[in-house]
Short mmCIF file of C-alpha atoms in Angstrom, two decimals:
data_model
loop_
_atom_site.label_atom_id
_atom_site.label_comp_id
_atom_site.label_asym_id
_atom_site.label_seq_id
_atom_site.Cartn_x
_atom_site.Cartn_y
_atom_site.Cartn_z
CA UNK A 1 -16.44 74.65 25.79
CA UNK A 2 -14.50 71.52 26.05
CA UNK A 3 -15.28 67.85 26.00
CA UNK A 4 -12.99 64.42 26.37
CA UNK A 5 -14.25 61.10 27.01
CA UNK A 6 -11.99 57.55 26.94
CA UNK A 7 -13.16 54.16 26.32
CA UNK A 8 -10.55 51.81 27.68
CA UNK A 9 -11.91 47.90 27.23
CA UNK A 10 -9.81 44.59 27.22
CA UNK A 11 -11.03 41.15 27.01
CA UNK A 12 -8.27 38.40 28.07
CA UNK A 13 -10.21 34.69 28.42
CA UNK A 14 -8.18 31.36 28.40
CA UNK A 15 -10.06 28.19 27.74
CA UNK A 16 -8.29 24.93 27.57
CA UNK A 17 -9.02 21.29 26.99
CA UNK A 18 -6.33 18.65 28.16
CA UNK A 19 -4.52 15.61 29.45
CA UNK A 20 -1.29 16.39 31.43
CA UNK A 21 -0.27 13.54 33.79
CA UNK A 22 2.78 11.31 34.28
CA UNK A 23 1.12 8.26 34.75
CA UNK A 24 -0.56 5.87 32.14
CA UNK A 25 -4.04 6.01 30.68
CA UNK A 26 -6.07 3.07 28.92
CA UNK A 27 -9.53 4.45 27.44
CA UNK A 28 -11.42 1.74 25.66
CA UNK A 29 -13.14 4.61 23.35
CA UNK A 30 -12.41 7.56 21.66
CA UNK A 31 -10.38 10.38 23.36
CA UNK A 32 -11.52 13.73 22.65
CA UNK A 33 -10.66 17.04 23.80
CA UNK A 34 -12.38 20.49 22.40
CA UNK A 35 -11.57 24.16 23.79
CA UNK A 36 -13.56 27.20 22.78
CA UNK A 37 -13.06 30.71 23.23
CA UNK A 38 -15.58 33.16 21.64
CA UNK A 39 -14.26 36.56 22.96
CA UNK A 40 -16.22 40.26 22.14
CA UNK A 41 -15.27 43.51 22.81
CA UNK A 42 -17.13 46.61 21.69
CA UNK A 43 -15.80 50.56 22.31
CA UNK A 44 -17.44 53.31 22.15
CA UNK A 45 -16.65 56.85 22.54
CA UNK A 46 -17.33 60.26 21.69
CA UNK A 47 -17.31 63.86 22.95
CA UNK A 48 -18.95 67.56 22.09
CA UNK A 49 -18.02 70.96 22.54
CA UNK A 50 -20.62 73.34 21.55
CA UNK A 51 -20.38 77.23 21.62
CA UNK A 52 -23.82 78.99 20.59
CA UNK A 53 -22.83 82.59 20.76
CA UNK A 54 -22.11 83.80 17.64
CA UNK A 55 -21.24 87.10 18.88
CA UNK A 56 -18.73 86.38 21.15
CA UNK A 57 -14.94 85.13 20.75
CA UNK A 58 -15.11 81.43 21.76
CA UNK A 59 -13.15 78.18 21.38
CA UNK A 60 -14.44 74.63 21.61
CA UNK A 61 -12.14 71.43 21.87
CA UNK A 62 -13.09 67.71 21.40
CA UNK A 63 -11.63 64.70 22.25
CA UNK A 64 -12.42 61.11 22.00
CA UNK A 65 -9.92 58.13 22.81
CA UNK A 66 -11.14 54.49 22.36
CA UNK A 67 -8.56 51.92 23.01
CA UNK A 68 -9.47 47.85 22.81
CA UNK A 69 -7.63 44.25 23.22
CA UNK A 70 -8.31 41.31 22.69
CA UNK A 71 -6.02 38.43 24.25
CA UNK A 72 -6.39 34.78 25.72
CA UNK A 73 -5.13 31.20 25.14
CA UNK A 74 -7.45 28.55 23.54
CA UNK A 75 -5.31 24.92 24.27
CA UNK A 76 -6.18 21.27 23.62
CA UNK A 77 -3.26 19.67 24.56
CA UNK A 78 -1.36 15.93 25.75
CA UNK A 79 1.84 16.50 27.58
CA UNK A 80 3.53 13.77 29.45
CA UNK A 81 1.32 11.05 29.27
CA UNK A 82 1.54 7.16 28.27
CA UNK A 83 -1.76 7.24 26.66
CA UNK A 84 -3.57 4.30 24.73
CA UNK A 85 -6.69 4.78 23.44
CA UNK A 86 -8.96 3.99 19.60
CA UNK A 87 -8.64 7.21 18.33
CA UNK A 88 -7.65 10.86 19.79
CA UNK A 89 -9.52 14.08 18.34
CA UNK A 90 -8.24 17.54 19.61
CA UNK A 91 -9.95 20.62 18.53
CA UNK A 92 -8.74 24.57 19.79
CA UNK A 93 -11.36 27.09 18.27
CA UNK A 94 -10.49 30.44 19.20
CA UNK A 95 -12.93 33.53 17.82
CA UNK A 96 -12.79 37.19 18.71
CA UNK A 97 -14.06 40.76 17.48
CA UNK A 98 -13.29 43.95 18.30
CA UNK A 99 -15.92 46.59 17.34
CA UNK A 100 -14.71 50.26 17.98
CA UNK A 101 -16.64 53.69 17.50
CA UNK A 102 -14.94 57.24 18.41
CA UNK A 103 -15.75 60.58 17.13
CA UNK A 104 -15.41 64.41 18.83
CA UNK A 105 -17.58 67.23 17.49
CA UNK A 106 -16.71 70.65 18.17
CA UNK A 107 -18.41 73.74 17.61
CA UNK A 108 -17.22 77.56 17.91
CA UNK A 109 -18.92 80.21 15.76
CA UNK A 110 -17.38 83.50 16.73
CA UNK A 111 -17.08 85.64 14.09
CA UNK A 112 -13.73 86.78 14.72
CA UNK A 113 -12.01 84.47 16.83
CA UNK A 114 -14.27 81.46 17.37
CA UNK A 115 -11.74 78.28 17.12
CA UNK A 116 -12.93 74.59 16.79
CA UNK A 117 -10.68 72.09 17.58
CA UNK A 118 -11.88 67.92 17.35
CA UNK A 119 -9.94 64.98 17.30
CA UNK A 120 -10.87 60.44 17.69
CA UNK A 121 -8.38 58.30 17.92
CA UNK A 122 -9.32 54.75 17.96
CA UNK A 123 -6.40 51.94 18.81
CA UNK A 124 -7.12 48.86 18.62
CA UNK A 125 -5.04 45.40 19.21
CA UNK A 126 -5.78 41.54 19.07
CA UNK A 127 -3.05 39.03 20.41
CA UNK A 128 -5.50 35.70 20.09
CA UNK A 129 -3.43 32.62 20.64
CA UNK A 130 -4.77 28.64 19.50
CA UNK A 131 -3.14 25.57 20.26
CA UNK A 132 -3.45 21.71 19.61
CA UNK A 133 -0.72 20.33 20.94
CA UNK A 134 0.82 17.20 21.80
CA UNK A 135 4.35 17.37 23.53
CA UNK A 136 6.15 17.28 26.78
CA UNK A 137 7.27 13.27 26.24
CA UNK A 138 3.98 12.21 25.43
CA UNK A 139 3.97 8.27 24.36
CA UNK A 140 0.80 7.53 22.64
CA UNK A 141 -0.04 4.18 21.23
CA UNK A 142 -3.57 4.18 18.93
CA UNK A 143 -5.23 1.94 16.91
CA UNK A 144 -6.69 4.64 14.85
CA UNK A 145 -6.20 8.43 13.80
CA UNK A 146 -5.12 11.00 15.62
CA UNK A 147 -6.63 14.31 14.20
CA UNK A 148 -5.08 17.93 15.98
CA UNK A 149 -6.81 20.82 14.74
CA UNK A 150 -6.21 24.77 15.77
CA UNK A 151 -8.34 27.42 14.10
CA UNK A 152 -8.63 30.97 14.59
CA UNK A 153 -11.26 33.61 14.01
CA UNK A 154 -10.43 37.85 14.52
CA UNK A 155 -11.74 40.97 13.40
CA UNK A 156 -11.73 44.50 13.63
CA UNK A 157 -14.29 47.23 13.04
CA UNK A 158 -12.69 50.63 13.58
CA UNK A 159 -14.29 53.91 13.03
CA UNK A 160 -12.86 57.15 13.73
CA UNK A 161 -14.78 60.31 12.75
CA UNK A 162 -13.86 64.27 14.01
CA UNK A 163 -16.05 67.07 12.90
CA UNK A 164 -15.04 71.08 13.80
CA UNK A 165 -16.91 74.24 12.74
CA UNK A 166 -15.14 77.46 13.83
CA UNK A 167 -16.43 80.81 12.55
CA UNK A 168 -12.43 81.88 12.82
CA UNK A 169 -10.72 78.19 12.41
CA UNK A 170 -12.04 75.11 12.22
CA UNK A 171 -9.52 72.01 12.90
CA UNK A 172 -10.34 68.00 12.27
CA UNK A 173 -8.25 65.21 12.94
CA UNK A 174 -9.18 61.42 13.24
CA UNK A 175 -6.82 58.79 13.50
CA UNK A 176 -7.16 55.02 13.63
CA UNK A 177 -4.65 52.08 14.50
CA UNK A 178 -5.46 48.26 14.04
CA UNK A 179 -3.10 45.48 14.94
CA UNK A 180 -3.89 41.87 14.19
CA UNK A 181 -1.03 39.01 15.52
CA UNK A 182 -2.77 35.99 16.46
CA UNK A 183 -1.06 32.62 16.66
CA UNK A 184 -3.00 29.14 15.75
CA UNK A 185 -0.71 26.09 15.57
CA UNK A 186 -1.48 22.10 15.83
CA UNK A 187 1.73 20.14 16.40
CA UNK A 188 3.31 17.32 18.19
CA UNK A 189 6.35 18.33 19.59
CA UNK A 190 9.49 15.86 21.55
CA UNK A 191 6.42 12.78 21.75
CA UNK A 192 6.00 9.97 20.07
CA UNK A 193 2.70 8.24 18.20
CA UNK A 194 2.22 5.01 16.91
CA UNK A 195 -0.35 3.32 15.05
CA UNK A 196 -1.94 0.07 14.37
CA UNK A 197 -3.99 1.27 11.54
CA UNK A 198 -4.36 5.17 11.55
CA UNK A 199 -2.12 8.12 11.17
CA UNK A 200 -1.51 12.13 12.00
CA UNK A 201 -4.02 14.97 10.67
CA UNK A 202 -2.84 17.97 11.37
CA UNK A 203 -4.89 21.32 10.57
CA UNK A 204 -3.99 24.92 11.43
CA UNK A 205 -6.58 27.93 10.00
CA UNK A 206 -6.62 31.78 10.36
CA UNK A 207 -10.05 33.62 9.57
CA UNK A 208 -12.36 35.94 9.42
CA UNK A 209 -15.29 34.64 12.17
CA UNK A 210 -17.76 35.57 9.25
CA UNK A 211 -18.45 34.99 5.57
CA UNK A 212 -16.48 38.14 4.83
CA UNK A 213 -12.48 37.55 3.83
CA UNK A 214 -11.59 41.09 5.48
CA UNK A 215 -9.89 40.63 8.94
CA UNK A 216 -9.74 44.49 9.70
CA UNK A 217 -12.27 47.09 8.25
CA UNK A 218 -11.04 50.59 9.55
CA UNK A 219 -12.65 53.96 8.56
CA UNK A 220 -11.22 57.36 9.70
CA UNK A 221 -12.49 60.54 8.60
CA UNK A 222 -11.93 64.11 9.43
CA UNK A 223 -13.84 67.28 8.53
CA UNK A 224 -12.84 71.23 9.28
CA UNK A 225 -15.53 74.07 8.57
CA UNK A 226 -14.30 77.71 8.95
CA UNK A 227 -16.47 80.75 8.08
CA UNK A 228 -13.41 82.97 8.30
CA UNK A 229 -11.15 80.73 5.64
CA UNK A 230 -9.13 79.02 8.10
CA UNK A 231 -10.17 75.30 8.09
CA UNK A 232 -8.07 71.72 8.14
CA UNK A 233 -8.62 68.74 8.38
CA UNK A 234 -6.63 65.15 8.47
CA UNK A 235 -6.58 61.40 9.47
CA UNK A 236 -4.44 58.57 9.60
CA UNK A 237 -5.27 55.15 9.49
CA UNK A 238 -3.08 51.80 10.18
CA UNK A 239 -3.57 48.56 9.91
CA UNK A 240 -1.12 45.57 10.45
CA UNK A 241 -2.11 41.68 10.12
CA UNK A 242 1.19 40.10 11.23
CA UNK A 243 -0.40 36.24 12.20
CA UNK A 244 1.60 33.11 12.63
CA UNK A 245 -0.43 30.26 11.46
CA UNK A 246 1.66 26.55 11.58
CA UNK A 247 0.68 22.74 11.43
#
């Protein structure tokens, strides 16, 4: 018997909040610009070979492949403008979660030559990026604060699981691959501010969207049953958080 099944997903969403003109803009209140980007992606996949003849020489293979991103571009930004206004308050949020399930069973009890062979490999990648910018020549001219904040929420929930029962071999393998490199930055870049009575908050977070501190939480596991005495079993897990976070 044999059984493979692949769970490809990908969520890449852009939201953005901004002012981008050449000309010149009086407001007589408070500027504000918010962008929000709450992004999901769940995987699932799994697969089953199952031999019930005992008396009879039989194999059974397994697969499961469960691959995920998560991308997109949250931006509050002012590029070019002459602006005056009070106050300006710019706010990127960006959250995402990646939650990822794969797992192959295989079954092959033949006495004498039943082979089980399972395998799950989970992959899984988020590339979240979270600006508040100001730049481009901007020339503001406030009266009060200008407050740029960036802040970005990820996770990862991986779970890769194999099982294999062969009445000759019996042969497990799992492996699972988390990559976390978001960006978040607030800045003011080639622009100029200035104040009355005020001045420049600037605020730049990476996180975990919930009270946990853990940004990936992986679990591979692997198991290889053999009546004959010929059983293995292995996994492989990696994880990488390689974020740029600046203000």
């Amino acid at each position: 018997g044999y059984g493979d099944f692949s769970s490809p997903a990908g969520v890449s969403d852009n939201a953005r909040a901004f002012i981008r003109t050449q000309g010149q803009v009086n407001a007589t209140g408070s500027v504000n610009l918010e962008a929000i980007n709450s992004m999901t992606v769940a995987g699932l996949s799994g697969s089953a070979a199952v031999n019930t003849d005992p008396t009879k020489s039989n194999t059974g293979i397994a697969g499961a492949l469960s691959i995920n991103t998560l991308a997109g571009t949250t931006e509050a930004y002012v590029g070019q403008v002459q602006l005056t206004a009070p106050s300006l308050g710019m706010i990127a949020s960006g959250s995402g979660m990646i939650i990822s399930l794969s797992a192959g069973v295989a079954t092959a009890p033949g006495t004498d030559k039943g082979t089980a062979v399972s395998g799950s490999v989970s992959a899984n990648n988020s590339t979240m990026s979270t600006v508040a910018d100001i730049s481009e020549s901007a020339s503001l001219r406030l009266s009060g604060d200008a407050n740029l904040t960036a802040a970005t929420n990820s996770l990862i929930v991986s779970v890769a699981g194999a099982v294999s029962y062969g009445g000759k071999k019996g042969i497990g393998a799992a492996i699972a691959v988390n990559k976390i490199t978001d960006t978040t930055r607030a800045s003011v870049k080639n622009s100029s501010i200035s104040f009355s009575n005020g001045g420049l908050g600037l605020s730049a977070t990476s996180d975990n969207p919930g009270d946990g501190r853990a940004r990936i939480v992986s679990l591979a596991g692997a198991v290889g049953l053999s009546t004959g005495g010929n059983a293995a079993s292995g996994m492989l897990g990696v994880n990488q958080i390689a974020n740029t976070t600046e203000a």
